[in-house]
JSON list of C-alpha atoms in Angstrom, two decimals:
[
{"chain": "A", "resi": 1, "resn": "TRP", "atom": "CA", "xyz": [39.73, 135.81, -75.28]},
{"chain": "A", "resi": 2, "resn": "ASP", "atom": "CA", "xyz": [39.01, 135.06, -71.69]},
{"chain": "A", "resi": 3, "resn": "ARG", "atom": "CA", "xyz": [38.30, 137.40, -68.69]},
{"chain": "A", "resi": 4, "resn": "PRO", "atom": "CA", "xyz": [38.92, 136.32, -65.24]},
{"chain": "A", "resi": 5, "resn": "PRO", "atom": "CA", "xyz": [37.39, 138.16, -62.42]},
{"chain": "A", "resi": 6, "resn": "ASN", "atom": "CA", "xyz": [40.81, 140.08, -62.27]},
{"chain": "A", "resi": 7, "resn": "GLY", "atom": "CA", "xyz": [39.75, 141.93, -65.24]},
{"chain": "A", "resi": 8, "resn": "TRP", "atom": "CA", "xyz": [42.30, 141.33, -67.37]},
{"chain": "A", "resi": 9, "resn": "TRP", "atom": "CA", "xyz": [41.78, 139.90, -71.23]},
{"chain": "A", "resi": 10, "resn": "VAL", "atom": "CA", "xyz": [43.89, 136.87, -71.44]},
{"chain": "A", "resi": 11, "resn": "GLU", "atom": "CA", "xyz": [43.98, 135.31, -74.88]},
{"chain": "A", "resi": 12, "resn": "ARG", "atom": "CA", "xyz": [43.42, 130.95, -74.62]},
{"chain": "A", "resi": 13, "resn": "LEU", "atom": "CA", "xyz": [42.35, 128.29, -75.70]},
{"chain": "A", "resi": 14, "resn": "LYS", "atom": "CA", "xyz": [40.24, 125.55, -74.03]},
{"chain": "A", "resi": 15, "resn": "ASP", "atom": "CA", "xyz": [40.93, 121.97, -74.05]},
{"chain": "A", "resi": 16, "resn": "ASP", "atom": "CA", "xyz": [37.97, 121.35, -71.74]},
{"chain": "A", "resi": 17, "resn": "MET", "atom": "CA", "xyz": [36.63, 124.15, -69.29]},
{"chain": "A", "resi": 18, "resn": "SER", "atom": "CA", "xyz": [39.33, 122.99, -66.14]},
{"chain": "A", "resi": 19, "resn": "ALA", "atom": "CA", "xyz": [42.69, 123.39, -68.60]},
{"chain": "A", "resi": 20, "resn": "PRO", "atom": "CA", "xyz": [42.78, 126.54, -70.10]},
{"chain": "A", "resi": 21, "resn": "ARG", "atom": "CA", "xyz": [46.26, 127.09, -71.99]},
{"chain": "A", "resi": 22, "resn": "LEU", "atom": "CA", "xyz": [47.92, 129.88, -73.69]},
{"chain": "A", "resi": 23, "resn": "PRO", "atom": "CA", "xyz": [47.31, 129.58, -77.68]},
{"chain": "A", "resi": 24, "resn": "ALA", "atom": "CA", "xyz": [49.28, 129.03, -80.34]},
{"chain": "A", "resi": 25, "resn": "LYS", "atom": "CA", "xyz": [48.83, 131.57, -82.55]},
{"chain": "A", "resi": 26, "resn": "ALA", "atom": "CA", "xyz": [50.61, 134.08, -85.27]},
{"chain": "A", "resi": 27, "resn": "SER", "atom": "CA", "xyz": [50.68, 137.83, -84.40]},
{"chain": "A", "resi": 28, "resn": "VAL", "atom": "CA", "xyz": [52.19, 141.20, -85.97]},
{"chain": "A", "resi": 29, "resn": "LEU", "atom": "CA", "xyz": [52.89, 144.43, -84.16]},
{"chain": "A", "resi": 30, "resn": "CYS", "atom": "CA", "xyz": [54.20, 147.53, -85.62]},
{"chain": "A", "resi": 31, "resn": "GLY", "atom": "CA", "xyz": [54.36, 150.99, -84.68]},
{"chain": "A", "resi": 32, "resn": "ALA", "atom": "CA", "xyz": [55.05, 154.67, -86.40]},
{"chain": "A", "resi": 33, "resn": "THR", "atom": "CA", "xyz": [55.85, 157.07, -83.62]},
{"chain": "A", "resi": 34, "resn": "SER", "atom": "CA", "xyz": [57.89, 160.28, -83.69]},
{"chain": "A", "resi": 35, "resn": "GLY", "atom": "CA", "xyz": [61.94, 158.87, -83.49]},
{"chain": "A", "resi": 36, "resn": "ARG", "atom": "CA", "xyz": [60.72, 155.58, -83.56]},
{"chain": "A", "resi": 37, "resn": "SER", "atom": "CA", "xyz": [58.87, 152.44, -85.99]},
{"chain": "A", "resi": 38, "resn": "PHE", "atom": "CA", "xyz": [59.01, 149.20, -86.36]},
{"chain": "A", "resi": 39, "resn": "VAL", "atom": "CA", "xyz": [57.66, 145.59, -87.26]},
{"chain": "A", "resi": 40, "resn": "SER", "atom": "CA", "xyz": [57.52, 142.30, -85.92]},
{"chain": "A", "resi": 41, "resn": "PHE", "atom": "CA", "xyz": [56.23, 138.94, -86.75]},
{"chain": "A", "resi": 42, "resn": "ALA", "atom": "CA", "xyz": [55.92, 136.02, -84.35]},
{"chain": "A", "resi": 43, "resn": "GLU", "atom": "CA", "xyz": [54.50, 132.17, -84.90]},
{"chain": "A", "resi": 44, "resn": "ASP", "atom": "CA", "xyz": [54.02, 130.04, -81.99]},
{"chain": "A", "resi": 45, "resn": "GLY", "atom": "CA", "xyz": [55.44, 132.00, -79.08]},
{"chain": "A", "resi": 46, "resn": "GLN", "atom": "CA", "xyz": [59.06, 132.76, -81.53]},
{"chain": "A", "resi": 47, "resn": "GLU", "atom": "CA", "xyz": [59.84, 136.36, -82.97]},
{"chain": "A", "resi": 48, "resn": "MET", "atom": "CA", "xyz": [59.96, 135.29, -86.58]},
{"chain": "A", "resi": 49, "resn": "PHE", "atom": "CA", "xyz": [60.94, 138.95, -88.00]},
{"chain": "A", "resi": 50, "resn": "HIS", "atom": "CA", "xyz": [62.06, 142.20, -86.73]},
{"chain": "A", "resi": 51, "resn": "GLU", "atom": "CA", "xyz": [63.01, 145.40, -88.15]},
{"chain": "A", "resi": 52, "resn": "GLU", "atom": "CA", "xyz": [63.50, 148.94, -86.88]},
{"chain": "A", "resi": 53, "resn": "GLY", "atom": "CA", "xyz": [63.60, 152.18, -88.40]},
{"chain": "A", "resi": 54, "resn": "THR", "atom": "CA", "xyz": [65.46, 155.55, -86.68]},
{"chain": "A", "resi": 55, "resn": "ASP", "atom": "CA", "xyz": [64.87, 159.40, -86.77]},
{"chain": "A", "resi": 56, "resn": "ALA", "atom": "CA", "xyz": [66.82, 159.81, -90.07]},
{"chain": "A", "resi": 57, "resn": "GLU", "atom": "CA", "xyz": [65.37, 156.53, -92.15]},
{"chain": "A", "resi": 58, "resn": "PRO", "atom": "CA", "xyz": [61.79, 155.31, -90.13]},
{"chain": "A", "resi": 59, "resn": "LEU", "atom": "CA", "xyz": [60.30, 152.19, -91.69]},
{"chain": "A", "resi": 60, "resn": "CYS", "atom": "CA", "xyz": [58.06, 152.73, -94.52]},
{"chain": "A", "resi": 61, "resn": "GLY", "atom": "CA", "xyz": [56.56, 150.36, -96.26]},
{"chain": "A", "resi": 62, "resn": "VAL", "atom": "CA", "xyz": [54.31, 146.73, -96.69]},
{"chain": "A", "resi": 63, "resn": "PHE", "atom": "CA", "xyz": [55.78, 144.05, -94.78]},
{"chain": "A", "resi": 64, "resn": "VAL", "atom": "CA", "xyz": [54.51, 140.52, -95.34]},
{"chain": "A", "resi": 65, "resn": "LYS", "atom": "CA", "xyz": [55.00, 136.63, -94.13]},
{"chain": "A", "resi": 66, "resn": "ILE", "atom": "CA", "xyz": [53.23, 133.57, -95.10]},
{"chain": "A", "resi": 67, "resn": "VAL", "atom": "CA", "xyz": [53.63, 131.93, -91.39]},
{"chain": "A", "resi": 68, "resn": "GLY", "atom": "CA", "xyz": [55.85, 128.54, -91.41]},
{"chain": "A", "resi": 69, "resn": "PRO", "atom": "CA", "xyz": [59.26, 128.41, -93.09]},
{"chain": "A", "resi": 70, "resn": "HIS", "atom": "CA", "xyz": [58.65, 131.29, -95.38]},
{"chain": "A", "resi": 71, "resn": "TYR", "atom": "CA", "xyz": [60.68, 134.55, -95.15]},
{"chain": "A", "resi": 72, "resn": "PRO", "atom": "CA", "xyz": [58.98, 137.64, -94.96]},
{"chain": "A", "resi": 73, "resn": "ARG", "atom": "CA", "xyz": [58.96, 140.66, -97.79]},
{"chain": "A", "resi": 74, "resn": "GLN", "atom": "CA", "xyz": [59.32, 143.89, -97.63]},
{"chain": "A", "resi": 75, "resn": "PHE", "atom": "CA", "xyz": [57.90, 146.46, -100.37]},
{"chain": "A", "resi": 76, "resn": "THR", "atom": "CA", "xyz": [58.95, 150.26, -100.07]},
{"chain": "A", "resi": 77, "resn": "ILE", "atom": "CA", "xyz": [56.39, 152.47, -101.81]},
{"chain": "A", "resi": 78, "resn": "PRO", "atom": "CA", "xyz": [57.39, 156.22, -102.55]},
{"chain": "A", "resi": 79, "resn": "ALA", "atom": "CA", "xyz": [55.18, 158.95, -102.28]},
{"chain": "A", "resi": 80, "resn": "GLY", "atom": "CA", "xyz": [54.16, 161.26, -105.37]},
{"chain": "A", "resi": 81, "resn": "ASN", "atom": "CA", "xyz": [55.23, 158.55, -107.58]},
{"chain": "A", "resi": 82, "resn": "GLU", "atom": "CA", "xyz": [53.26, 158.67, -111.11]},
{"chain": "A", "resi": 83, "resn": "ASN", "atom": "CA", "xyz": [54.02, 155.11, -111.55]},
{"chain": "A", "resi": 84, "resn": "LEU", "atom": "CA", "xyz": [52.63, 153.49, -108.86]},
{"chain": "A", "resi": 85, "resn": "ASP", "atom": "CA", "xyz": [50.65, 150.80, -110.70]},
{"chain": "A", "resi": 86, "resn": "ARG", "atom": "CA", "xyz": [54.64, 149.89, -111.43]},
{"chain": "A", "resi": 87, "resn": "GLU", "atom": "CA", "xyz": [55.59, 150.07, -108.01]},
{"chain": "A", "resi": 88, "resn": "LEU", "atom": "CA", "xyz": [52.82, 147.95, -106.91]},
{"chain": "A", "resi": 89, "resn": "SER", "atom": "CA", "xyz": [53.62, 144.54, -109.46]},
{"chain": "A", "resi": 90, "resn": "PRO", "atom": "CA", "xyz": [56.25, 143.47, -106.94]},
{"chain": "A", "resi": 91, "resn": "ILE", "atom": "CA", "xyz": [53.20, 143.13, -104.50]},
{"chain": "A", "resi": 92, "resn": "ARG", "atom": "CA", "xyz": [50.88, 141.91, -106.68]},
{"chain": "A", "resi": 93, "resn": "PHE", "atom": "CA", "xyz": [53.37, 138.92, -108.02]},
{"chain": "A", "resi": 94, "resn": "TRP", "atom": "CA", "xyz": [53.95, 138.05, -104.05]},
{"chain": "A", "resi": 95, "resn": "VAL", "atom": "CA", "xyz": [49.74, 138.44, -103.46]},
{"chain": "A", "resi": 96, "resn": "GLU", "atom": "CA", "xyz": [49.75, 135.34, -107.04]},
{"chain": "A", "resi": 97, "resn": "GLY", "atom": "CA", "xyz": [52.39, 133.25, -105.20]},
{"chain": "A", "resi": 98, "resn": "VAL", "atom": "CA", "xyz": [50.18, 132.68, -101.58]},
{"chain": "A", "resi": 99, "resn": "PRO", "atom": "CA", "xyz": [48.93, 129.23, -101.62]},
{"chain": "A", "resi": 100, "resn": "PRO", "atom": "CA", "xyz": [45.00, 129.27, -101.18]},
{"chain": "A", "resi": 101, "resn": "GLY", "atom": "CA", "xyz": [44.41, 128.66, -97.34]},
{"chain": "A", "resi": 102, "resn": "SER", "atom": "CA", "xyz": [47.63, 130.24, -95.89]},
{"chain": "A", "resi": 103, "resn": "SER", "atom": "CA", "xyz": [47.88, 131.97, -92.97]},
{"chain": "A", "resi": 104, "resn": "VAL", "atom": "CA", "xyz": [49.11, 135.25, -93.34]},
{"chain": "A", "resi": 105, "resn": "LEU", "atom": "CA", "xyz": [50.84, 138.43, -91.49]},
{"chain": "A", "resi": 106, "resn": "LEU", "atom": "CA", "xyz": [50.64, 141.80, -92.81]},
{"chain": "A", "resi": 107, "resn": "ALA", "atom": "CA", "xyz": [52.12, 145.04, -91.64]},
{"chain": "A", "resi": 108, "resn": "LEU", "atom": "CA", "xyz": [52.05, 148.44, -93.45]},
{"chain": "A", "resi": 109, "resn": "LEU", "atom": "CA", "xyz": [53.53, 151.22, -91.80]},
{"chain": "A", "resi": 110, "resn": "ASN", "atom": "CA", "xyz": [54.11, 155.10, -92.82]},
{"chain": "A", "resi": 111, "resn": "LEU", "atom": "CA", "xyz": [52.61, 154.28, -96.14]},
{"chain": "A", "resi": 112, "resn": "PRO", "atom": "CA", "xyz": [52.16, 158.00, -98.27]},
{"chain": "A", "resi": 113, "resn": "VAL", "atom": "CA", "xyz": [47.75, 158.52, -97.50]},
{"chain": "A", "resi": 114, "resn": "GLU", "atom": "CA", "xyz": [47.72, 158.53, -101.87]},
{"chain": "A", "resi": 115, "resn": "THR", "atom": "CA", "xyz": [49.03, 155.04, -101.61]},
{"chain": "A", "resi": 116, "resn": "VAL", "atom": "CA", "xyz": [46.88, 153.19, -99.19]},
{"chain": "A", "resi": 117, "resn": "GLY", "atom": "CA", "xyz": [43.58, 152.36, -101.54]},
{"chain": "A", "resi": 118, "resn": "ALA", "atom": "CA", "xyz": [45.91, 151.20, -104.48]},
{"chain": "A", "resi": 119, "resn": "VAL", "atom": "CA", "xyz": [48.00, 148.86, -101.99]},
{"chain": "A", "resi": 120, "resn": "LEU", "atom": "CA", "xyz": [45.05, 147.45, -99.94]},
{"chain": "A", "resi": 121, "resn": "ALA", "atom": "CA", "xyz": [43.66, 146.98, -103.84]},
{"chain": "A", "resi": 122, "resn": "ALA", "atom": "CA", "xyz": [46.90, 145.19, -104.32]},
{"chain": "A", "resi": 123, "resn": "LEU", "atom": "CA", "xyz": [46.25, 143.14, -101.72]},
{"chain": "A", "resi": 124, "resn": "ALA", "atom": "CA", "xyz": [42.50, 142.48, -102.08]},
{"chain": "A", "resi": 125, "resn": "PRO", "atom": "CA", "xyz": [43.27, 138.81, -103.53]},
{"chain": "A", "resi": 126, "resn": "LEU", "atom": "CA", "xyz": [44.03, 137.67, -100.31]},
{"chain": "A", "resi": 127, "resn": "GLY", "atom": "CA", "xyz": [41.11, 138.66, -98.40]},
{"chain": "A", "resi": 128, "resn": "VAL", "atom": "CA", "xyz": [42.10, 142.23, -96.64]},
{"chain": "A", "resi": 129, "resn": "PRO", "atom": "CA", "xyz": [39.33, 144.87, -96.39]},
{"chain": "A", "resi": 130, "resn": "LEU", "atom": "CA", "xyz": [39.43, 147.55, -99.58]},
{"chain": "A", "resi": 131, "resn": "ASN", "atom": "CA", "xyz": [38.32, 150.26, -97.34]},
{"chain": "A", "resi": 132, "resn": "ALA", "atom": "CA", "xyz": [41.23, 152.23, -96.35]},
{"chain": "A", "resi": 133, "resn": "PRO", "atom": "CA", "xyz": [40.95, 153.32, -92.64]},
{"chain": "A", "resi": 134, "resn": "PRO", "atom": "CA", "xyz": [41.19, 156.75, -91.80]},
{"chain": "A", "resi": 135, "resn": "PRO", "atom": "CA", "xyz": [44.25, 159.09, -93.23]},
{"chain": "A", "resi": 136, "resn": "GLU", "atom": "CA", "xyz": [45.84, 159.64, -89.92]},
{"chain": "A", "resi": 137, "resn": "ALA", "atom": "CA", "xyz": [46.19, 155.80, -89.49]},
{"chain": "A", "resi": 138, "resn": "ARG", "atom": "CA", "xyz": [49.97, 155.33, -89.67]},
{"chain": "A", "resi": 139, "resn": "ALA", "atom": "CA", "xyz": [50.23, 152.01, -88.52]},
{"chain": "A", "resi": 140, "resn": "MET", "atom": "CA", "xyz": [48.08, 149.17, -89.56]},
{"chain": "A", "resi": 141, "resn": "ALA", "atom": "CA", "xyz": [48.25, 144.92, -88.88]},
{"chain": "A", "resi": 142, "resn": "SER", "atom": "CA", "xyz": [46.25, 142.32, -90.33]},
{"chain": "A", "resi": 143, "resn": "ALA", "atom": "CA", "xyz": [46.41, 138.50, -89.51]},
{"chain": "A", "resi": 144, "resn": "GLY", "atom": "CA", "xyz": [44.58, 136.11, -91.44]},
{"chain": "A", "resi": 145, "resn": "ILE", "atom": "CA", "xyz": [43.78, 133.20, -93.77]},
{"chain": "A", "resi": 146, "resn": "CYS", "atom": "CA", "xyz": [43.50, 133.78, -97.26]},
{"chain": "A", "resi": 147, "resn": "ALA", "atom": "CA", "xyz": [40.55, 132.37, -99.39]},
{"chain": "A", "resi": 148, "resn": "ALA", "atom": "CA", "xyz": [40.91, 129.42, -101.25]},
{"chain": "A", "resi": 149, "resn": "SER", "atom": "CA", "xyz": [40.48, 129.79, -105.30]},
{"chain": "A", "resi": 150, "resn": "GLY", "atom": "CA", "xyz": [37.14, 130.90, -106.29]},
{"chain": "A", "resi": 151, "resn": "GLU", "atom": "CA", "xyz": [36.11, 131.69, -102.52]},
{"chain": "A", "resi": 152, "resn": "ALA", "atom": "CA", "xyz": [35.08, 135.25, -101.64]},
{"chain": "A", "resi": 153, "resn": "PRO", "atom": "CA", "xyz": [36.64, 136.58, -99.37]},
{"chain": "A", "resi": 154, "resn": "GLY", "atom": "CA", "xyz": [34.55, 137.78, -96.31]},
{"chain": "A", "resi": 155, "resn": "ALA", "atom": "CA", "xyz": [34.40, 139.38, -92.81]},
{"chain": "A", "resi": 156, "resn": "PHE", "atom": "CA", "xyz": [36.83, 137.36, -90.23]},
{"chain": "A", "resi": 157, "resn": "ASP", "atom": "CA", "xyz": [32.96, 136.55, -88.63]},
{"chain": "A", "resi": 158, "resn": "SER", "atom": "CA", "xyz": [31.13, 135.27, -91.56]},
{"chain": "A", "resi": 159, "resn": "PRO", "atom": "CA", "xyz": [30.16, 132.29, -91.62]},
{"chain": "A", "resi": 160, "resn": "ARG", "atom": "CA", "xyz": [30.89, 132.43, -95.70]},
{"chain": "A", "resi": 161, "resn": "PRO", "atom": "CA", "xyz": [33.65, 130.02, -96.80]},
{"chain": "A", "resi": 162, "resn": "GLY", "atom": "CA", "xyz": [36.65, 132.16, -97.43]},
{"chain": "A", "resi": 163, "resn": "ALA", "atom": "CA", "xyz": [39.30, 134.52, -96.40]},
{"chain": "A", "resi": 164, "resn": "ARG", "atom": "CA", "xyz": [39.35, 135.36, -92.64]},
{"chain": "A", "resi": 165, "resn": "PHE", "atom": "CA", "xyz": [41.06, 138.69, -91.50]},
{"chain": "A", "resi": 166, "resn": "THR", "atom": "CA", "xyz": [41.54, 140.59, -88.84]},
{"chain": "A", "resi": 167, "resn": "THR", "atom": "CA", "xyz": [42.82, 144.15, -88.56]},
{"chain": "A", "resi": 168, "resn": "HIS", "atom": "CA", "xyz": [43.45, 147.19, -86.77]},
{"chain": "A", "resi": 169, "resn": "ALA", "atom": "CA", "xyz": [44.69, 150.60, -88.04]},
{"chain": "A", "resi": 170, "resn": "SER", "atom": "CA", "xyz": [46.12, 153.35, -85.65]},
{"chain": "A", "resi": 171, "resn": "THR", "atom": "CA", "xyz": [47.97, 156.64, -85.13]},
{"chain": "A", "resi": 172, "resn": "ASP", "atom": "CA", "xyz": [50.66, 154.70, -83.41]},
{"chain": "A", "resi": 173, "resn": "PHE", "atom": "CA", "xyz": [50.65, 150.82, -82.45]},
{"chain": "A", "resi": 174, "resn": "ALA", "atom": "CA", "xyz": [49.01, 148.51, -84.48]},
{"chain": "A", "resi": 175, "resn": "TYR", "atom": "CA", "xyz": [48.12, 144.54, -83.31]},
{"chain": "A", "resi": 176, "resn": "SER", "atom": "CA", "xyz": [46.57, 141.53, -84.78]},
{"chain": "A", "resi": 177, "resn": "SER", "atom": "CA", "xyz": [46.87, 137.90, -84.68]},
{"chain": "A", "resi": 178, "resn": "LEU", "atom": "CA", "xyz": [45.21, 134.48, -85.42]},
{"chain": "A", "resi": 179, "resn": "SER", "atom": "CA", "xyz": [45.17, 131.26, -84.23]},
{"chain": "A", "resi": 180, "resn": "LEU", "atom": "CA", "xyz": [47.10, 128.30, -85.66]},
{"chain": "A", "resi": 181, "resn": "VAL", "atom": "CA", "xyz": [44.67, 125.44, -84.22]},
{"chain": "A", "resi": 182, "resn": "ASP", "atom": "CA", "xyz": [41.84, 124.41, -85.71]},
{"chain": "A", "resi": 183, "resn": "PRO", "atom": "CA", "xyz": [38.58, 125.42, -83.58]}
]
């Protein structure tokens, strides 16, 4: 991030101090407001996935994508489901198939409050936080790099090896991104 004198924060990579350039990155943006819900995944400036809900059918669920030539997935999590563990099986199966070191985009949108903890637990092997945001958060975005097998997940700014995820949760719009260029 760079903040020139005009006051705007700008994402940039610097090959050298004289030639800043826009970064190659992967981003997730999602939103849940009255009358509109959406999820968007972008990689290196190209939108790779976009889905919108309507007033009658707002988007609800877990949206995931491995960065690169992989298809996004959507998992629906119904409210009041006494079989939540069974409903989470497809998410666990997908998580098990994510190669170590993969970059992942994740959006959680309009999840029933009572399911958020269980959903985060199912996603935990990727390295996302287990602690749920406040219950009023309807949009959650995360982008990061999965831990290699046997490595302990760590915070994004942790010097420990393992997963590194940035996360953002909000009552309306959430955004997260990661650089696709190794420092």
